Short mmCIF file of C-alpha atoms in Angstrom, two decimals:
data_model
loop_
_atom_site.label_atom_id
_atom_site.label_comp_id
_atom_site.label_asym_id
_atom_site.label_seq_id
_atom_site.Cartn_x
_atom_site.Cartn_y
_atom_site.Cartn_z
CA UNK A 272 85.64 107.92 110.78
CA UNK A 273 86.75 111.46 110.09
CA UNK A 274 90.27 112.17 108.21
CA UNK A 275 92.94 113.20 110.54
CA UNK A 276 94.05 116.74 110.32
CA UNK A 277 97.38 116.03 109.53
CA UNK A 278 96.67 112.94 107.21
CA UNK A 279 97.36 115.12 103.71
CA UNK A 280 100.08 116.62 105.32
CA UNK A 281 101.40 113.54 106.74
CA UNK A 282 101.60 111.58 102.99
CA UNK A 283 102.70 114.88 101.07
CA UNK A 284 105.65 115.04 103.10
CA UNK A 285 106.28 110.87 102.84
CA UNK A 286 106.15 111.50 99.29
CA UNK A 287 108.62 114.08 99.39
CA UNK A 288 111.24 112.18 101.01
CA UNK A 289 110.69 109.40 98.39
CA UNK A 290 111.09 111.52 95.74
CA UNK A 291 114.46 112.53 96.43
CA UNK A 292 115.70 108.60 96.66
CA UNK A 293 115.34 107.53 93.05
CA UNK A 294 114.20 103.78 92.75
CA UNK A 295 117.06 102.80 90.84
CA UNK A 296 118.33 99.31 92.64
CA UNK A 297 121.32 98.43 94.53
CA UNK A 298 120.89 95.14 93.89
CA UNK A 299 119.08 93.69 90.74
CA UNK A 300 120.43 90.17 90.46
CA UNK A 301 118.68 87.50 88.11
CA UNK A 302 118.20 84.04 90.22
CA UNK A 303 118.28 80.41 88.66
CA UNK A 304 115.35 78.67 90.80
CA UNK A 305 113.92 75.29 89.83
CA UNK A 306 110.26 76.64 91.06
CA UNK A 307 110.50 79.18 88.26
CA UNK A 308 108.25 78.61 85.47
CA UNK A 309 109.79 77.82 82.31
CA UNK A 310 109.38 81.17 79.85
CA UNK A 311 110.12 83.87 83.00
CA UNK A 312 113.30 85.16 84.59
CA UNK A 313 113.19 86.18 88.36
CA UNK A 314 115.03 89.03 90.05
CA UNK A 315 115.95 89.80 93.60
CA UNK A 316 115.57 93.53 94.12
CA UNK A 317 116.73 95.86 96.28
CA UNK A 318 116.03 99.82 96.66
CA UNK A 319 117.11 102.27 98.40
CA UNK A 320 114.88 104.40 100.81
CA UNK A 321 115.29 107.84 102.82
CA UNK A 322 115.07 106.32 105.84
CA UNK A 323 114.98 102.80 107.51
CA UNK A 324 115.42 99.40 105.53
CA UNK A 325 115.49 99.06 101.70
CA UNK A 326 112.99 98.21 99.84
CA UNK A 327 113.00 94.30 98.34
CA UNK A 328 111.45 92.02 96.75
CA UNK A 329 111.36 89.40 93.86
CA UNK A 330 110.64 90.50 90.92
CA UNK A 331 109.78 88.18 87.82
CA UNK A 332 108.65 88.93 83.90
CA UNK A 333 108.08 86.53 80.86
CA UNK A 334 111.11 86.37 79.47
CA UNK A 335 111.82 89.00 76.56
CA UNK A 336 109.21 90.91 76.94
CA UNK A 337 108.92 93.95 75.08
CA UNK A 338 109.42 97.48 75.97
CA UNK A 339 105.97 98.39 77.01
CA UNK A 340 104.26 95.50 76.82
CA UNK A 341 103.63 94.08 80.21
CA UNK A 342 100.74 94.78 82.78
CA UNK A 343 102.12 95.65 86.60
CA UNK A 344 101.19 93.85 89.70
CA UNK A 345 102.35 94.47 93.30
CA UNK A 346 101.64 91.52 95.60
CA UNK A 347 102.08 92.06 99.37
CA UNK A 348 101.78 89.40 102.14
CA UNK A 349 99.92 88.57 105.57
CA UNK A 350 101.38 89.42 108.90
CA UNK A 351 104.80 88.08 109.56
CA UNK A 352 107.93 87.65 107.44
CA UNK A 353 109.22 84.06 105.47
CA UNK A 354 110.37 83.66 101.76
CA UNK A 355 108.71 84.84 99.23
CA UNK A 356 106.71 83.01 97.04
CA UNK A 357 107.82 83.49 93.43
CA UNK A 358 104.68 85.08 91.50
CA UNK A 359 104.19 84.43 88.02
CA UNK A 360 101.63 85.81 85.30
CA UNK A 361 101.59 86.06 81.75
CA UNK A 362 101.67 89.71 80.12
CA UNK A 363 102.75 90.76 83.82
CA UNK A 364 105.92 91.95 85.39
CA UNK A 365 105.18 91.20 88.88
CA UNK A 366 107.08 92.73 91.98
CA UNK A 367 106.20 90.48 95.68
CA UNK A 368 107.26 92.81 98.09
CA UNK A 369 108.31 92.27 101.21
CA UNK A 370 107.15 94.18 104.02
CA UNK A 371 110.02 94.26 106.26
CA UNK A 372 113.31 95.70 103.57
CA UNK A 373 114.73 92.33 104.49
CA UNK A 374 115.99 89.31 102.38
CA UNK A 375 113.07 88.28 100.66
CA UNK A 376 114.52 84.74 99.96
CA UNK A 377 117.37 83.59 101.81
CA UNK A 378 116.81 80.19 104.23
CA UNK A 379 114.30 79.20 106.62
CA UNK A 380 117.00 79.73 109.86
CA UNK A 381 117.01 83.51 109.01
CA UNK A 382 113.26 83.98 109.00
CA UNK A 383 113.04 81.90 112.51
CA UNK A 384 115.76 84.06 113.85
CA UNK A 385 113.51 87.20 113.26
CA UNK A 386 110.76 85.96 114.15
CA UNK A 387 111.24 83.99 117.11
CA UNK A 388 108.45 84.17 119.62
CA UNK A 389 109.00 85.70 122.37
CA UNK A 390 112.20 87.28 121.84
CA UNK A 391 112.89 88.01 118.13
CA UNK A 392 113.97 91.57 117.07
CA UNK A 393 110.45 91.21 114.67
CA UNK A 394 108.59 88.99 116.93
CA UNK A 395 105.84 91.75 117.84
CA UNK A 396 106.63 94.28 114.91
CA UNK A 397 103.78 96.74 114.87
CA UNK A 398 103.08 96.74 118.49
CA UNK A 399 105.95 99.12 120.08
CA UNK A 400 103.97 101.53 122.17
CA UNK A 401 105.96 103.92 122.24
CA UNK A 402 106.91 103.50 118.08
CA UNK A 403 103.09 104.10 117.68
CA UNK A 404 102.70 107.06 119.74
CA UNK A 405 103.97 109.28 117.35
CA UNK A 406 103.11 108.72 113.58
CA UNK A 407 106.43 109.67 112.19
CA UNK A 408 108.01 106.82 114.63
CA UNK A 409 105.18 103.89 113.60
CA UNK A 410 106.92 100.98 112.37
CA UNK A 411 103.87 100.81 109.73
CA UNK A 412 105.36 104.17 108.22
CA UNK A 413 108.48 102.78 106.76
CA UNK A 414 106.83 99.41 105.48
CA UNK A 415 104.08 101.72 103.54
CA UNK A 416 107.08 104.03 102.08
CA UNK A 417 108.81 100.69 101.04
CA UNK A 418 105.55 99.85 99.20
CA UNK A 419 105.58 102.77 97.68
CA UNK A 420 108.76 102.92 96.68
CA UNK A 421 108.15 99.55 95.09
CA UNK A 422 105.44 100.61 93.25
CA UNK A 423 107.76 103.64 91.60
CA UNK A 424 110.21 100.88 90.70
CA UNK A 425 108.14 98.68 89.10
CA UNK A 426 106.64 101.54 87.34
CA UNK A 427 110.00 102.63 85.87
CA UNK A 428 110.51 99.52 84.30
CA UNK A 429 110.76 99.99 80.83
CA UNK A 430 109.08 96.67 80.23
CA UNK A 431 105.77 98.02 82.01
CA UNK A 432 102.82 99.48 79.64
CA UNK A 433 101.94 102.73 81.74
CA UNK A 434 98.42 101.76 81.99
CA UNK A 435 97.58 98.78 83.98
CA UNK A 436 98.98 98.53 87.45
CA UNK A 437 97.40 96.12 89.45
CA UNK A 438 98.25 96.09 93.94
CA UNK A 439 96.95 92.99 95.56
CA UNK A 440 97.36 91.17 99.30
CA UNK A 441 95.76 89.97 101.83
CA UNK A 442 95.75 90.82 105.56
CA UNK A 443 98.25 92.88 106.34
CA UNK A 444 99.02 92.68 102.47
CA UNK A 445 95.68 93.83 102.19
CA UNK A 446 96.43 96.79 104.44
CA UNK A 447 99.89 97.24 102.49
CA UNK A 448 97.81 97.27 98.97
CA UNK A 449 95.23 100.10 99.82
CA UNK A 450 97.61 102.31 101.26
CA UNK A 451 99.58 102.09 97.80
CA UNK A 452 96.51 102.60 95.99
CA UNK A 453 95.35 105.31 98.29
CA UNK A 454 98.68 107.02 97.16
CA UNK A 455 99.85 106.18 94.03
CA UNK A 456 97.94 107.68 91.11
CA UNK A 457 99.03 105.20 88.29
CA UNK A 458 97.24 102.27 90.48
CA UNK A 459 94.00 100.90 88.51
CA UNK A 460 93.08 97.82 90.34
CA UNK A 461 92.89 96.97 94.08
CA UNK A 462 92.57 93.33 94.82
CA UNK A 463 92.54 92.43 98.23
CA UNK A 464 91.08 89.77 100.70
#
């Protein structure tokens, strides 16, 4: 199908807005979890954004690594919203983000109050008609500025090598991953399914 008219215009100005909101976390807090693998640490992140919810995630990194000496990968996730998994590689600081700006691991009561069907305040996120009648309104819009915004974070991570960065998913993570890689130069790898 043909661009839109507006798309460039659209994404300049998105990336605009996140460039005045540095990534620079309001909440950065190492977490002691039995499911993480012995030789990594693991964060819970939280950024700030323009508009909307913040940005989070969990963010985790062989321990001591190196300035420079890590690969990047961005992992997004299906339709939705539950805990996230804790994601692992070696030579990889890896950033699971979630789609939503909400707690991306608190208890399974939280998730199912979001996401009750019919009547949680998530239940049909995406689906608003009148959200999606106007671009700038979409609930899509914010969840693609929180990926990006994720993706300048993990990039300013002194830890990160400046050459590989890696955005993956599937689904709606898949969705999630090409728009990041659609708009962010520094990605080199799109992985999705």
């Amino acid at each position: 199908t043909a661009k839109p008219a507006d798309y460039d215009a659209y994404f300049e100005e998105l990336s605009r807005l996140l460039d005045g909101v540095a990534p620079v976390p309001t909440e950065y807090t190492r977490l002691e979890r039995s499911d993480v693998p012995e030789g990594y640490e693991l964060y819970r992140v939280s950024l700030p954004m323009p508009f909307g919810n913040p940005s989070t995630g969990l963010l985790c990194m062989p321990q001591g690594a190196a300035p420079g000496s890590l690969d990047g990968k961005l992992v997004y996730f299906g339709y939705g919203g539950s805990p996230l998994p804790v994601n692992c590689e070696p030579g990889t600081v890896v950033l699971s983000v979630s789609a939503h700006g909400i707690a991306p691991d608190a208890d399974a009561a939280y998730y199912q109050e979001l996401f009750r069907d019919p009547d949680g305040p998530m239940f049909y996120y995406g689906f608003d008609n009148l959200e999606n009648s106007d671009p700038y309104t979409t609930y899509f819009r914010g969840m693609i500025a929180r990926d990006l915004q994720a993706a300048r974070f993990l990039r300013s991570l002194p830890v990160w090598n400046g050459r590989t960065l890696v955005a993956t998913g599937g689904s709606q993570g898949a969705f999630q991953a090409t728009a990041v890689a659609a708009h962010d130069r520094h990605v080199t790898r799109l992985s999705i399914n």
